[in-house]
Every structure is written in C-alpha cells, then in structure tokens.
PDB file of C-alpha atoms and ligand atoms in Angstrom:
ATOM      1  CA  MET A  23       0.155   0.115   0.365  1.00  0.00           C
ATOM      2  CA  ILE A  24       1.270   3.744  -0.575  1.00  0.00           C
ATOM      3  CA  GLY A  25       0.205   6.552   1.448  1.00  0.00           C
ATOM      4  CA  PHE A  26       0.386  10.085   0.743  1.00  0.00           C
ATOM      5  CA  GLU A  27      -0.026  12.050   4.319  1.00  0.00           C
ATOM      6  CA  ASN A  28      -0.839  15.779   3.795  1.00  0.00           C
ATOM      7  CA  VAL A  29       2.208  15.928   1.718  1.00  0.00           C
ATOM      8  CA  ARG A  30       3.074  19.519  -0.010  1.00  0.00           C
ATOM      9  CA  LYS A  31       5.856  20.635  -2.311  1.00  0.00           C
ATOM     10  CA  GLU A  32       7.144  24.099  -2.809  1.00  0.00           C
ATOM     11  CA  TYR A  33       9.967  24.323  -5.016  1.00  0.00           C
ATOM     12  CA  PRO A  34      12.872  26.241  -4.792  1.00  0.00           C
ATOM     13  CA  GLY A  35      11.969  29.860  -6.320  1.00  0.00           C
ATOM     14  CA  GLY A  36       8.830  29.451  -4.816  1.00  0.00           C
ATOM     15  CA  ALA A  37       6.579  27.657  -7.414  1.00  0.00           C
ATOM     16  CA  LEU A  38       3.867  25.538  -4.763  1.00  0.00           C
ATOM     17  CA  ALA A  39       3.427  22.186  -6.844  1.00  0.00           C
ATOM     18  CA  VAL A  40       1.334  20.535  -3.908  1.00  0.00           C
ATOM     19  CA  GLU A  41      -0.596  22.201  -1.299  1.00  0.00           C
ATOM     20  CA  ASP A  42      -1.872  19.630   0.784  1.00  0.00           C
ATOM     21  CA  PHE A  43      -2.459  16.245  -0.773  1.00  0.00           C
ATOM     22  CA  SER A  44      -3.725  13.006   0.723  1.00  0.00           C
ATOM     23  CA  LEU A  45      -4.193   9.347  -0.523  1.00  0.00           C
ATOM     24  CA  GLU A  46      -3.795   5.763  -0.172  1.00  0.00           C
ATOM     25  CA  VAL A  47      -3.469   3.131  -3.190  1.00  0.00           C
ATOM     26  CA  ALA A  48      -3.988  -0.215  -2.135  1.00  0.00           C
ATOM     27  CA  SER A  49      -2.063  -3.123  -3.138  1.00  0.00           C
ATOM     28  CA  HIS A  50      -2.712  -4.266  -6.781  1.00  0.00           C
ATOM     29  CA  GLU A  51      -4.598  -0.846  -7.447  1.00  0.00           C
ATOM     30  CA  SER A  52      -4.129   1.051 -10.357  1.00  0.00           C
ATOM     31  CA  VAL A  53      -4.474   4.573  -9.777  1.00  0.00           C
ATOM     32  CA  VAL A  54      -4.289   7.227 -12.288  1.00  0.00           C
ATOM     33  CA  LEU A  55      -3.881  11.245 -11.715  1.00  0.00           C
ATOM     34  CA  VAL A  56      -5.097  13.145 -14.245  1.00  0.00           C
ATOM     35  CA  GLY A  57      -4.852  16.979 -14.525  1.00  0.00           C
ATOM     36  CA  THR A  58      -3.748  19.979 -16.513  1.00  0.00           C
ATOM     37  CA  SER A  59      -0.077  20.350 -17.214  1.00  0.00           C
ATOM     38  CA  GLY A  60       1.563  22.007 -14.200  1.00  0.00           C
ATOM     39  CA  SER A  61      -1.146  20.494 -11.772  1.00  0.00           C
ATOM     40  CA  GLY A  62       1.713  18.319  -9.783  1.00  0.00           C
ATOM     41  CA  LYS A  63       1.204  14.866 -11.184  1.00  0.00           C
ATOM     42  CA  THR A  64       4.574  14.085 -11.605  1.00  0.00           C
ATOM     43  CA  THR A  65       5.932  15.655  -8.347  1.00  0.00           C
ATOM     44  CA  LEU A  66       3.620  13.836  -6.519  1.00  0.00           C
ATOM     45  CA  LEU A  67       4.383  10.323  -8.534  1.00  0.00           C
ATOM     46  CA  ARG A  68       8.183  11.179  -7.742  1.00  0.00           C
ATOM     47  CA  MET A  69       7.570  11.517  -4.078  1.00  0.00           C
ATOM     48  CA  ILE A  70       6.962   7.776  -3.942  1.00  0.00           C
ATOM     49  CA  ASN A  71      10.116   6.929  -5.516  1.00  0.00           C
ATOM     50  CA  ARG A  72      12.132   9.900  -3.475  1.00  0.00           C
ATOM     51  CA  MET A  73      12.972  11.541  -6.715  1.00  0.00           C
ATOM     52  CA  VAL A  74      11.436  14.287  -4.990  1.00  0.00           C
ATOM     53  CA  ASP A  75      10.982  14.996  -1.201  1.00  0.00           C
ATOM     54  CA  PRO A  76       7.730  16.446   0.279  1.00  0.00           C
ATOM     55  CA  THR A  77       8.094  19.792   1.787  1.00  0.00           C
ATOM     56  CA  SER A  78       5.936  18.460   4.557  1.00  0.00           C
ATOM     57  CA  GLY A  79       3.820  15.617   4.998  1.00  0.00           C
ATOM     58  CA  VAL A  80       5.016  11.932   4.806  1.00  0.00           C
ATOM     59  CA  VAL A  81       4.377   8.875   1.613  1.00  0.00           C
ATOM     60  CA  HIS A  82       4.604   5.802   3.150  1.00  0.00           C
ATOM     61  CA  ILE A  83       4.937   2.004   1.198  1.00  0.00           C
ATOM     62  CA  ASP A  84       3.627  -0.972   3.469  1.00  0.00           C
ATOM     63  CA  GLY A  85       4.072   1.378   6.683  1.00  0.00           C
ATOM     64  CA  ASP A  86       7.264   2.469   6.078  1.00  0.00           C
ATOM     65  CA  ASP A  87       7.976   5.780   5.500  1.00  0.00           C
ATOM     66  CA  VAL A  88       9.994   6.473   2.542  1.00  0.00           C
ATOM     67  CA  SER A  89      12.226   9.146   3.697  1.00  0.00           C
ATOM     68  CA  ARG A  90      14.044   6.861   6.140  1.00  0.00           C
ATOM     69  CA  LEU A  91      14.573   4.406   3.232  1.00  0.00           C
ATOM     70  CA  ASP A  92      17.600   4.888   1.034  1.00  0.00           C
ATOM     71  CA  PRO A  93      16.573   6.667  -2.297  1.00  0.00           C
ATOM     72  CA  VAL A  94      19.249   4.474  -4.540  1.00  0.00           C
ATOM     73  CA  VAL A  95      17.708   1.236  -3.245  1.00  0.00           C
ATOM     74  CA  LEU A  96      14.119   2.579  -3.377  1.00  0.00           C
ATOM     75  CA  ARG A  97      14.470   3.633  -6.736  1.00  0.00           C
ATOM     76  CA  ARG A  98      15.814   0.381  -7.642  1.00  0.00           C
ATOM     77  CA  SER A  99      12.817  -1.472  -5.886  1.00  0.00           C
ATOM     78  CA  ILE A 100      10.259   0.333  -7.932  1.00  0.00           C
ATOM     79  CA  GLY A 101       9.341   0.281 -11.536  1.00  0.00           C
ATOM     80  CA  TYR A 102       9.492   3.635 -13.205  1.00  0.00           C
ATOM     81  CA  VAL A 103       8.077   4.525 -16.892  1.00  0.00           C
ATOM     82  CA  MET A 104       9.047   7.841 -17.791  1.00  0.00           C
ATOM     83  CA  GLN A 105       7.481  10.191 -20.147  1.00  0.00           C
ATOM     84  CA  ALA A 106       9.110   9.454 -23.572  1.00  0.00           C
ATOM     85  CA  SER A 107      10.669   6.506 -22.452  1.00  0.00           C
ATOM     86  CA  GLY A 108      13.841   7.548 -21.547  1.00  0.00           C
ATOM     87  CA  LEU A 109      15.648   5.075 -23.177  1.00  0.00           C
ATOM     88  CA  LEU A 110      19.310   5.009 -22.970  1.00  0.00           C
ATOM     89  CA  PRO A 111      20.429   6.223 -26.156  1.00  0.00           C
ATOM     90  CA  HIS A 112      23.671   4.279 -26.656  1.00  0.00           C
ATOM     91  CA  ARG A 113      22.202   1.370 -25.033  1.00  0.00           C
ATOM     92  CA  THR A 114      20.937  -1.642 -26.983  1.00  0.00           C
ATOM     93  CA  VAL A 115      17.259  -2.523 -26.350  1.00  0.00           C
ATOM     94  CA  GLU A 116      18.084  -5.439 -24.127  1.00  0.00           C
ATOM     95  CA  ASP A 117      20.970  -3.374 -22.328  1.00  0.00           C
ATOM     96  CA  ASN A 118      18.394  -0.906 -21.671  1.00  0.00           C
ATOM     97  CA  ILE A 119      15.710  -3.649 -19.991  1.00  0.00           C
ATOM     98  CA  ILE A 120      18.521  -5.155 -17.611  1.00  0.00           C
ATOM     99  CA  THR A 121      20.104  -1.798 -16.350  1.00  0.00           C
ATOM    100  CA  VAL A 122      18.614  -1.978 -12.951  1.00  0.00           C
ATOM    101  CA  PRO A 123      18.643  -6.097 -12.408  1.00  0.00           C
ATOM    102  CA  VAL A 124      22.448  -5.956 -13.159  1.00  0.00           C
ATOM    103  CA  LEU A 125      22.985  -3.081 -10.981  1.00  0.00           C
ATOM    104  CA  ARG A 126      21.325  -5.063  -8.206  1.00  0.00           C
ATOM    105  CA  GLY A 127      23.663  -7.490  -8.608  1.00  0.00           C
ATOM    106  CA  THR A 128      21.564 -10.317 -11.332  1.00  0.00           C
ATOM    107  CA  SER A 129      24.343 -11.595 -13.541  1.00  0.00           C
ATOM    108  CA  ARG A 130      24.169 -10.186 -16.822  1.00  0.00           C
ATOM    109  CA  ALA A 131      23.268 -13.795 -18.407  1.00  0.00           C
ATOM    110  CA  GLN A 132      20.267 -14.450 -16.258  1.00  0.00           C
ATOM    111  CA  ALA A 133      19.231 -10.733 -16.671  1.00  0.00           C
ATOM    112  CA  ARG A 134      19.378 -11.206 -20.655  1.00  0.00           C
ATOM    113  CA  VAL A 135      17.337 -13.924 -20.228  1.00  0.00           C
ATOM    114  CA  ARG A 136      14.650 -12.079 -18.460  1.00  0.00           C
ATOM    115  CA  ALA A 137      15.105  -9.255 -20.985  1.00  0.00           C
ATOM    116  CA  LEU A 138      13.688 -11.641 -24.031  1.00  0.00           C
ATOM    117  CA  GLU A 139      10.947 -12.627 -21.844  1.00  0.00           C
ATOM    118  CA  LEU A 140      10.203  -9.122 -20.891  1.00  0.00           C
ATOM    119  CA  MET A 141       9.726  -8.482 -24.835  1.00  0.00           C
ATOM    120  CA  GLU A 142       7.601 -10.748 -25.351  1.00  0.00           C
ATOM    121  CA  THR A 143       5.521  -9.957 -22.236  1.00  0.00           C
ATOM    122  CA  VAL A 144       5.511  -6.410 -23.830  1.00  0.00           C
ATOM    123  CA  GLY A 145       4.634  -7.592 -27.455  1.00  0.00           C
ATOM    124  CA  LEU A 146       7.954  -7.048 -28.541  1.00  0.00           C
ATOM    125  CA  ASP A 147       9.657  -9.089 -31.240  1.00  0.00           C
ATOM    126  CA  VAL A 148      13.186 -10.631 -29.396  1.00  0.00           C
ATOM    127  CA  SER A 149      14.728  -9.629 -32.736  1.00  0.00           C
ATOM    128  CA  LEU A 150      14.663  -5.990 -31.945  1.00  0.00           C
ATOM    129  CA  ALA A 151      17.019  -6.746 -28.561  1.00  0.00           C
ATOM    130  CA  THR A 152      20.133  -5.548 -30.323  1.00  0.00           C
ATOM    131  CA  ARG A 153      19.079  -2.447 -32.034  1.00  0.00           C
ATOM    132  CA  TYR A 154      19.602   0.811 -30.444  1.00  0.00           C
ATOM    133  CA  PRO A 155      16.545   3.113 -29.293  1.00  0.00           C
ATOM    134  CA  ALA A 156      17.106   5.688 -32.475  1.00  0.00           C
ATOM    135  CA  GLN A 157      16.098   2.439 -34.666  1.00  0.00           C
ATOM    136  CA  LEU A 158      12.847   2.022 -32.906  1.00  0.00           C
ATOM    137  CA  SER A 159       9.398   3.062 -33.552  1.00  0.00           C
ATOM    138  CA  GLY A 160       7.703   5.621 -31.042  1.00  0.00           C
ATOM    139  CA  GLY A 161       5.752   3.030 -29.724  1.00  0.00           C
ATOM    140  CA  GLN A 162       8.341   0.271 -29.953  1.00  0.00           C
ATOM    141  CA  GLN A 163      10.267   2.465 -27.463  1.00  0.00           C
ATOM    142  CA  GLN A 164       7.632   3.013 -25.420  1.00  0.00           C
ATOM    143  CA  ARG A 165       7.085  -0.819 -24.874  1.00  0.00           C
ATOM    144  CA  VAL A 166      11.269  -0.600 -24.008  1.00  0.00           C
ATOM    145  CA  GLY A 167      10.041   1.849 -21.476  1.00  0.00           C
ATOM    146  CA  VAL A 168       7.498  -0.636 -19.783  1.00  0.00           C
ATOM    147  CA  ALA A 169       9.338  -3.738 -20.021  1.00  0.00           C
ATOM    148  CA  ARG A 170      12.531  -2.058 -18.545  1.00  0.00           C
ATOM    149  CA  GLY A 171       9.817  -1.111 -15.613  1.00  0.00           C
ATOM    150  CA  LEU A 172       9.063  -4.458 -15.112  1.00  0.00           C
ATOM    151  CA  ALA A 173      12.588  -5.816 -15.185  1.00  0.00           C
ATOM    152  CA  ALA A 174      13.310  -5.909 -11.293  1.00  0.00           C
ATOM    153  CA  ASP A 175      10.176  -7.277 -10.547  1.00  0.00           C
ATOM    154  CA  PRO A 176       8.916  -4.249  -8.603  1.00  0.00           C
ATOM    155  CA  ASN A 177       5.413  -4.563  -6.409  1.00  0.00           C
ATOM    156  CA  ILE A 178       5.115  -0.942  -7.499  1.00  0.00           C
ATOM    157  CA  LEU A 179       5.009   0.618 -10.933  1.00  0.00           C
ATOM    158  CA  LEU A 180       4.859   3.959 -11.358  1.00  0.00           C
ATOM    159  CA  MET A 181       4.316   5.504 -14.905  1.00  0.00           C
ATOM    160  CA  ASP A 182       4.289   9.122 -16.038  1.00  0.00           C
ATOM    161  CA  GLU A 183       2.518   9.755 -19.371  1.00  0.00           C
ATOM    162  CA  PRO A 184       4.021   6.822 -20.549  1.00  0.00           C
ATOM    163  CA  PHE A 185       2.117   6.668 -24.022  1.00  0.00           C
ATOM    164  CA  GLY A 186       2.110  10.579 -24.493  1.00  0.00           C
ATOM    165  CA  ALA A 187       4.625  10.443 -27.556  1.00  0.00           C
ATOM    166  CA  VAL A 188       2.797   8.342 -29.897  1.00  0.00           C
ATOM    167  CA  ASP A 189      -0.181   8.700 -31.921  1.00  0.00           C
ATOM    168  CA  PRO A 190      -3.477   7.538 -31.200  1.00  0.00           C
ATOM    169  CA  ILE A 191      -4.145   4.097 -32.254  1.00  0.00           C
ATOM    170  CA  VAL A 192      -0.639   2.827 -31.482  1.00  0.00           C
ATOM    171  CA  ARG A 193      -1.917   4.796 -28.105  1.00  0.00           C
ATOM    172  CA  GLY A 194      -4.900   2.782 -27.735  1.00  0.00           C
ATOM    173  CA  GLU A 195      -2.832  -0.801 -28.580  1.00  0.00           C
ATOM    174  CA  LEU A 196      -0.351   0.363 -25.885  1.00  0.00           C
ATOM    175  CA  GLN A 197      -3.417   0.841 -23.180  1.00  0.00           C
ATOM    176  CA  LEU A 198      -4.780  -2.101 -23.982  1.00  0.00           C
ATOM    177  CA  GLU A 199      -1.346  -3.963 -23.558  1.00  0.00           C
ATOM    178  CA  LEU A 200      -1.360  -2.453 -20.195  1.00  0.00           C
ATOM    179  CA  GLN A 201      -4.759  -3.501 -18.991  1.00  0.00           C
ATOM    180  CA  ARG A 202      -3.882  -7.159 -19.699  1.00  0.00           C
ATOM    181  CA  LEU A 203      -0.531  -6.951 -18.539  1.00  0.00           C
ATOM    182  CA  GLN A 204      -2.130  -5.444 -14.997  1.00  0.00           C
ATOM    183  CA  ARG A 205      -4.948  -8.492 -15.410  1.00  0.00           C
ATOM    184  CA  GLU A 206      -1.646 -11.012 -15.029  1.00  0.00           C
ATOM    185  CA  LEU A 207       0.649  -9.104 -13.223  1.00  0.00           C
ATOM    186  CA  ARG A 208      -1.683  -7.189 -10.781  1.00  0.00           C
ATOM    187  CA  LYS A 209       1.119  -4.586  -9.566  1.00  0.00           C
ATOM    188  CA  THR A 210       0.089  -1.160  -7.104  1.00  0.00           C
ATOM    189  CA  ILE A 211       0.098   1.359 -10.224  1.00  0.00           C
ATOM    190  CA  VAL A 212       0.493   4.991  -9.879  1.00  0.00           C
ATOM    191  CA  PHE A 213      -0.522   6.355 -13.809  1.00  0.00           C
ATOM    192  CA  VAL A 214      -0.076   9.912 -14.472  1.00  0.00           C
ATOM    193  CA  THR A 215      -1.973  10.915 -17.467  1.00  0.00           C
ATOM    194  CA  HIS A 216      -3.559  14.453 -18.788  1.00  0.00           C
ATOM    195  CA  ASP A 217      -6.110  12.103 -20.933  1.00  0.00           C
ATOM    196  CA  ILE A 218      -9.384  11.539 -18.862  1.00  0.00           C
ATOM    197  CA  ASP A 219     -10.161   8.913 -21.241  1.00  0.00           C
ATOM    198  CA  GLU A 220      -7.122   7.116 -20.842  1.00  0.00           C
ATOM    199  CA  ALA A 221      -7.400   7.438 -17.349  1.00  0.00           C
ATOM    200  CA  PHE A 222     -10.626   5.899 -17.202  1.00  0.00           C
ATOM    201  CA  LEU A 223      -9.603   3.017 -19.254  1.00  0.00           C
ATOM    202  CA  ILE A 224      -6.438   2.335 -16.864  1.00  0.00           C
ATOM    203  CA  GLY A 225      -7.456   3.298 -13.223  1.00  0.00           C
ATOM    204  CA  ASP A 226      -9.377   0.925 -10.925  1.00  0.00           C
ATOM    205  CA  ARG A 227      -9.588   4.676  -9.330  1.00  0.00           C
ATOM    206  CA  VAL A 228      -9.143   7.783 -10.585  1.00  0.00           C
ATOM    207  CA  VAL A 229      -7.951  11.302  -9.206  1.00  0.00           C
ATOM    208  CA  ILE A 230      -8.744  14.187 -11.003  1.00  0.00           C
ATOM    209  CA  LEU A 231      -6.335  17.417  -9.779  1.00  0.00           C
ATOM    210  CA  ARG A 232      -6.614  21.196  -9.972  1.00  0.00           C
ATOM    211  CA  PRO A 233      -3.543  22.935 -10.136  1.00  0.00           C
ATOM    212  CA  GLY A 234      -1.957  22.754  -6.711  1.00  0.00           C
ATOM    213  CA  GLY A 235      -2.524  18.886  -6.267  1.00  0.00           C
ATOM    214  CA  ILE A 236      -5.697  19.965  -5.181  1.00  0.00           C
ATOM    215  CA  VAL A 237      -8.144  16.918  -5.485  1.00  0.00           C
ATOM    216  CA  ALA A 238     -11.338  17.608  -7.264  1.00  0.00           C
ATOM    217  CA  GLN A 239     -12.879  14.156  -7.170  1.00  0.00           C
ATOM    218  CA  VAL A 240     -11.364  10.700  -6.644  1.00  0.00           C
ATOM    219  CA  GLY A 241     -13.461   7.282  -7.196  1.00  0.00           C
ATOM    220  CA  THR A 242     -13.810   4.920  -9.766  1.00  0.00           C
ATOM    221  CA  PRO A 243     -14.121   5.518 -13.425  1.00  0.00           C
ATOM    222  CA  GLN A 244     -18.075   5.018 -12.911  1.00  0.00           C
ATOM    223  CA  GLU A 245     -18.435   7.059  -9.696  1.00  0.00           C
ATOM    224  CA  ILE A 246     -17.015  10.029 -11.600  1.00  0.00           C
ATOM    225  CA  LEU A 247     -19.077   9.914 -14.463  1.00  0.00           C
ATOM    226  CA  ALA A 248     -21.942   9.012 -12.708  1.00  0.00           C
ATOM    227  CA  ALA A 249     -22.134  11.807 -10.221  1.00  0.00           C
ATOM    228  CA  PRO A 250     -19.253  14.512 -11.238  1.00  0.00           C
ATOM    229  CA  ALA A 251     -18.837  16.331  -7.960  1.00  0.00           C
ATOM    230  CA  ASP A 252     -19.071  19.795  -9.378  1.00  0.00           C
ATOM    231  CA  ASP A 253     -18.693  22.217 -12.699  1.00  0.00           C
ATOM    232  CA  PHE A 254     -14.893  21.645 -12.676  1.00  0.00           C
ATOM    233  CA  VAL A 255     -14.787  18.158 -12.945  1.00  0.00           C
ATOM    234  CA  ARG A 256     -18.096  18.092 -14.975  1.00  0.00           C
ATOM    235  CA  THR A 257     -16.234  20.127 -17.688  1.00  0.00           C
ATOM    236  CA  PHE A 258     -12.634  17.854 -17.390  1.00  0.00           C
ATOM    237  CA  VAL A 259     -14.599  14.664 -17.952  1.00  0.00           C
ATOM    238  CA  GLY A 260     -16.764  16.361 -20.872  1.00  0.00           C
ATOM    239  CA  ALA A 261     -19.846  15.037 -19.173  1.00  0.00           C
ATOM    240  CA  ASP A 262     -21.558  18.276 -20.845  1.00  0.00           C
ATOM    241  CA  ARG A 263     -19.647  17.495 -24.523  1.00  0.00           C
ATOM    242  CA  GLY A 264     -21.741  14.518 -25.490  1.00  0.00           C
ATOM    243  CA  ALA A 265     -19.516  12.921 -27.179  1.00  0.00           C
ATOM    244  CA  ARG A 266     -16.994  10.932 -25.326  1.00  0.00           C
ATOM    245  CA  SER A 267     -15.917   7.554 -25.441  1.00  0.00           C
ATOM    246  CA  LEU A 268     -17.410   6.472 -21.834  1.00  0.00           C
ATOM    247  CA  HIS A 269     -20.718   8.001 -20.794  1.00  0.00           C
ATOM    248  CA  VAL A 270     -23.580   6.665 -18.668  1.00  0.00           C
ATOM    249  CA  GLU A 271     -26.864   5.857 -20.135  1.00  0.00           C
ATOM    250  CA  ARG A 272     -29.956   4.639 -17.728  1.00  0.00           C
ATOM    251  CA  THR A 273     -31.280   1.590 -19.090  1.00  0.00           C
ATOM    252  CA  ASP A 274     -34.172  -0.607 -17.265  1.00  0.00           C
ATOM    253  CA  GLY A 275     -33.967   1.493 -14.282  1.00  0.00           C
ATOM    254  CA  ARG A 276     -30.321   1.243 -13.787  1.00  0.00           C
ATOM    255  CA  ASP A 277     -27.329   3.080 -14.677  1.00  0.00           C
ATOM    256  CA  VAL A 278     -24.943   1.636 -17.327  1.00  0.00           C
ATOM    257  CA  VAL A 279     -21.610   3.148 -18.486  1.00  0.00           C
ATOM    258  CA  VAL A 280     -21.285   2.760 -22.306  1.00  0.00           C
ATOM    259  CA  ASP A 281     -18.629   3.131 -24.791  1.00  0.00           C
ATOM    260  CA  ALA A 282     -18.518   5.327 -27.572  1.00  0.00           C
ATOM    261  CA  ASP A 283     -19.712   2.305 -29.766  1.00  0.00           C
ATOM    262  CA  GLY A 284     -22.493   1.902 -27.342  1.00  0.00           C
ATOM    263  CA  ARG A 285     -21.202  -1.457 -25.247  1.00  0.00           C
ATOM    264  CA  ALA A 286     -21.740  -1.410 -22.072  1.00  0.00           C
ATOM    265  CA  ALA A 287     -19.093  -1.145 -19.906  1.00  0.00           C
ATOM    266  CA  GLY A 288     -20.121  -1.552 -16.953  1.00  0.00           C
ATOM    267  CA  VAL A 289     -23.203  -0.982 -14.193  1.00  0.00           C
ATOM    268  CA  LEU A 290     -22.933   1.032 -11.469  1.00  0.00           C
ATOM    269  CA  GLU A 291     -23.953  -0.145  -8.078  1.00  0.00           C
ATOM    270  CA  ALA A 292     -26.778   1.247  -6.386  1.00  0.00           C
ATOM    271  CA  GLY A 293     -26.221   4.659  -4.821  1.00  0.00           C
ATOM    272  CA  ALA A 294     -23.430   5.531  -6.998  1.00  0.00           C
ATOM    273  CA  ALA A 295     -25.447   7.601  -9.149  1.00  0.00           C
ATOM    274  CA  SER A 296     -26.883   9.813  -6.836  1.00  0.00           C
ATOM    275  CA  PRO A 297     -24.957  13.025  -6.019  1.00  0.00           C
TER     276      PRO A 297
HETATM  277  N1  ATP B   9      12.088  21.442 -10.159  1.00  0.00           N
HETATM  278  C1  ATP B   9      11.144  22.207 -10.094  1.00  0.00           C
HETATM  279  N2  ATP B   9      12.142  23.380 -10.020  1.00  0.00           N
HETATM  280  C2  ATP B   9      10.679  24.462  -9.934  1.00  0.00           C
HETATM  281  N3  ATP B   9       9.644  24.349 -10.123  1.00  0.00           N
HETATM  282  C3  ATP B   9       9.127  22.999 -10.388  1.00  0.00           C
HETATM  283  C4  ATP B   9       9.970  22.254 -10.962  1.00  0.00           C
HETATM  284  N4  ATP B   9       9.198  21.347 -10.930  1.00  0.00           N
HETATM  285  C5  ATP B   9       8.181  21.299 -11.088  1.00  0.00           C
HETATM  286  N5  ATP B   9       8.232  22.522 -11.227  1.00  0.00           N
HETATM  287  C6  ATP B   9       6.625  23.277 -10.618  1.00  0.00           C
HETATM  288  O1  ATP B   9       5.767  22.961 -10.176  1.00  0.00           O
HETATM  289  C7  ATP B   9       4.370  22.788 -10.514  1.00  0.00           C
HETATM  290  C8  ATP B   9       4.032  21.108 -10.749  1.00  0.00           C
HETATM  291  O2  ATP B   9       4.794  20.822 -11.560  1.00  0.00           O
HETATM  292  P1  ATP B   9       4.613  19.055 -12.161  1.00  0.00           P
HETATM  293  O3  ATP B   9       5.753  18.467 -13.329  1.00  0.00           O
HETATM  294  O4  ATP B   9       3.998  18.526 -11.123  1.00  0.00           O
HETATM  295  O5  ATP B   9       3.240  19.420 -13.082  1.00  0.00           O
HETATM  296  P2  ATP B   9       2.816  17.997 -13.600  1.00  0.00           P
HETATM  297  O6  ATP B   9       0.953  18.018 -13.726  1.00  0.00           O
HETATM  298  O7  ATP B   9       3.268  17.054 -14.070  1.00  0.00           O
HETATM  299  O8  ATP B   9       2.618  18.768 -15.285  1.00  0.00           O
HETATM  300  P3  ATP B   9       2.812  18.420 -16.815  1.00  0.00           P
HETATM  301  O9  ATP B   9       1.818  17.826 -16.985  1.00  0.00           O
HETATM  302  O10 ATP B   9       3.094  19.338 -17.870  1.00  0.00           O
HETATM  303  O11 ATP B   9       3.929  17.440 -16.719  1.00  0.00           O
HETATM  304  C9  ATP B   9       4.496  23.645 -12.135  1.00  0.00           C
HETATM  305  O12 ATP B   9       4.261  24.513 -11.718  1.00  0.00           O
HETATM  306  C10 ATP B   9       5.995  23.230 -12.606  1.00  0.00           C
HETATM  307  O13 ATP B   9       6.266  24.760 -13.176  1.00  0.00           O
HETATM  308 MG1   MG B  10       4.401  15.605 -15.910  1.00  0.00          MG
END
C-alpha cells in the first residue's frame, strides 16, 4: 500500500506544486492521477520513489516512511516508466531493459534471458533486442520503457504519461496491452496522464487534480462519470460535451456505463449515481 499524508511541495524559487495532498493506494490497485499541465502530477509520482522529497507531510509504502529509506535502493525496487520512454540512446534495447537488475546484482546472462521474456510480455519481437532506441518506432520505444519498468519485478510501477509520445492508434494498443498485463501481474500502479479517457481506461480509481495538486474528485470511473463532484470535474470529464468514449445511460432503471460504440462497460452500483 502507498500512502500520501498531507504532502506539500514548494520548489526552491517559490512554485507551490502541491498544497496538501492525501491518498491511499491499495496493493494491486491501479490509480491514475489526471489533471492539466502543471497540476502537480509528476511531483506527486516522484515523491513515491524519492526523486522529489515533500516539503512537509509523509509518503509511506507498506507502513514505511520513505524518507527513512535509502533513495537509491528505493528507486531500484520501484518500476518507473518515464514520459517519452527515457531510454539510454547508446545502449541496445536489451541493455536498456537489464540496467536495473544488473545494478542489483543479477548476472548479465540471467538478466538477458529475463529481458527476452519481458520483450515478449510487452509485445516486442525479440529480434529487436540488439537494436538501439533510435532504430525503433515510437510505440516500440514505449514498450521497451514498460519492459524496463518491469525488469526488476517491482511490486510498484510508476508511469508518467508513458504513452504520451505516440499516435492515437498505437496509444490505444499500448493501453490495451497494459490492461492485459495488469490483469496478469497485479502490480500496484500509479499512472499519470492528462487524458481523461486514458485515465478511465486504466484506473481502478481516478484522481482528478486541480492546479496545486488539489483533489477535485477521487473515485472509480463509473462513480465519477455518474456523479461529477462539481462543474470543474464535469467540464474535465466532458460530461457536458456529449460525445465522449465513456458515458452513462439509464436503461431499465439502472445506470449503465456505455462506451463510444454503445457497448455496456459496466453497471453502476446502487447509490453510486446519486450525488
Ligand atoms: N524542479 C522544479 N523547480 C521548480 N518548479 C518546479 C519544478 N518541477 C516542477 N515545478 C513546478 O511545479 C508545478 C507542478 O509541476 P509538475 O511537473 O508536478 O506538473 P505536472 O502536472 O506533471 O505537469 P505536466 O502535465 O506538464 O507534466 C509547476 O508549476 C512546475 O512549474
Ligand atoms: Mg508531468
């Protein structure tokens, strides 16, 4: 479990990135932080692996205050998939994937076997193992980024707009792959995006942020769609836009969440729809 308790982040120079944020993420849950640019998403994500230390407040993992943990050890135990893949350009795909396991003492030979397994897991042809990142398509690079995040078999996977840099079709494929992976692997995932549709697709729960890391609403996609907390959320989720990929329709006295093709994506539990 990951817990944020009243965390605040003021960067030197005065930017107040996060005012006062609290949240618990259960083990094996996927939570998506969604908000406009500058709303503090990356800052919050990086507090988990201590790439950012909060100005005040506490982040804990399974009850341990992360500020008492060695940041290097912590970072190597948590998968981190950066925006635009963050691959090392002068290393092959395989070497990119095995960086962290090798740092943690796994033999190169063993790590290589694992790298090829992971490439299959994320849907990459193993023949690409010896290529360099620049010799891959954007979507392939993103998959390498995900494989690298999974390489140390972390319980926690942090993903910062991991599919931001690819076209909508590849992005859709990657989103579906991640859903499939999550069904198999059941990691605890904290995922950042500014795309509400992506958030609803990937999150067991979604946290909608205002600037300053202020929580506008937390809930399952169905809960948020059925009962947006206020006008900010309503606008953000496009409830007033009509055409969106997920929306709520009332059928036979039940509220059903329907996707863009009219397929039912879920039924709201009793009470969830009443504000
Ligand atoms: N290292 C830094 N030094 C000073 N200010 C920073 C630093 N990093 C972020 N900020 C500021 O903190 C605020 C939140 O930034 P953050 O990167 O967390 O936002 P974000 O929600 O991830 O945005 P984006 O969607 O653009 O990635 C912004 O106003 C940003 O300018
Ligand atoms: Mg960011």
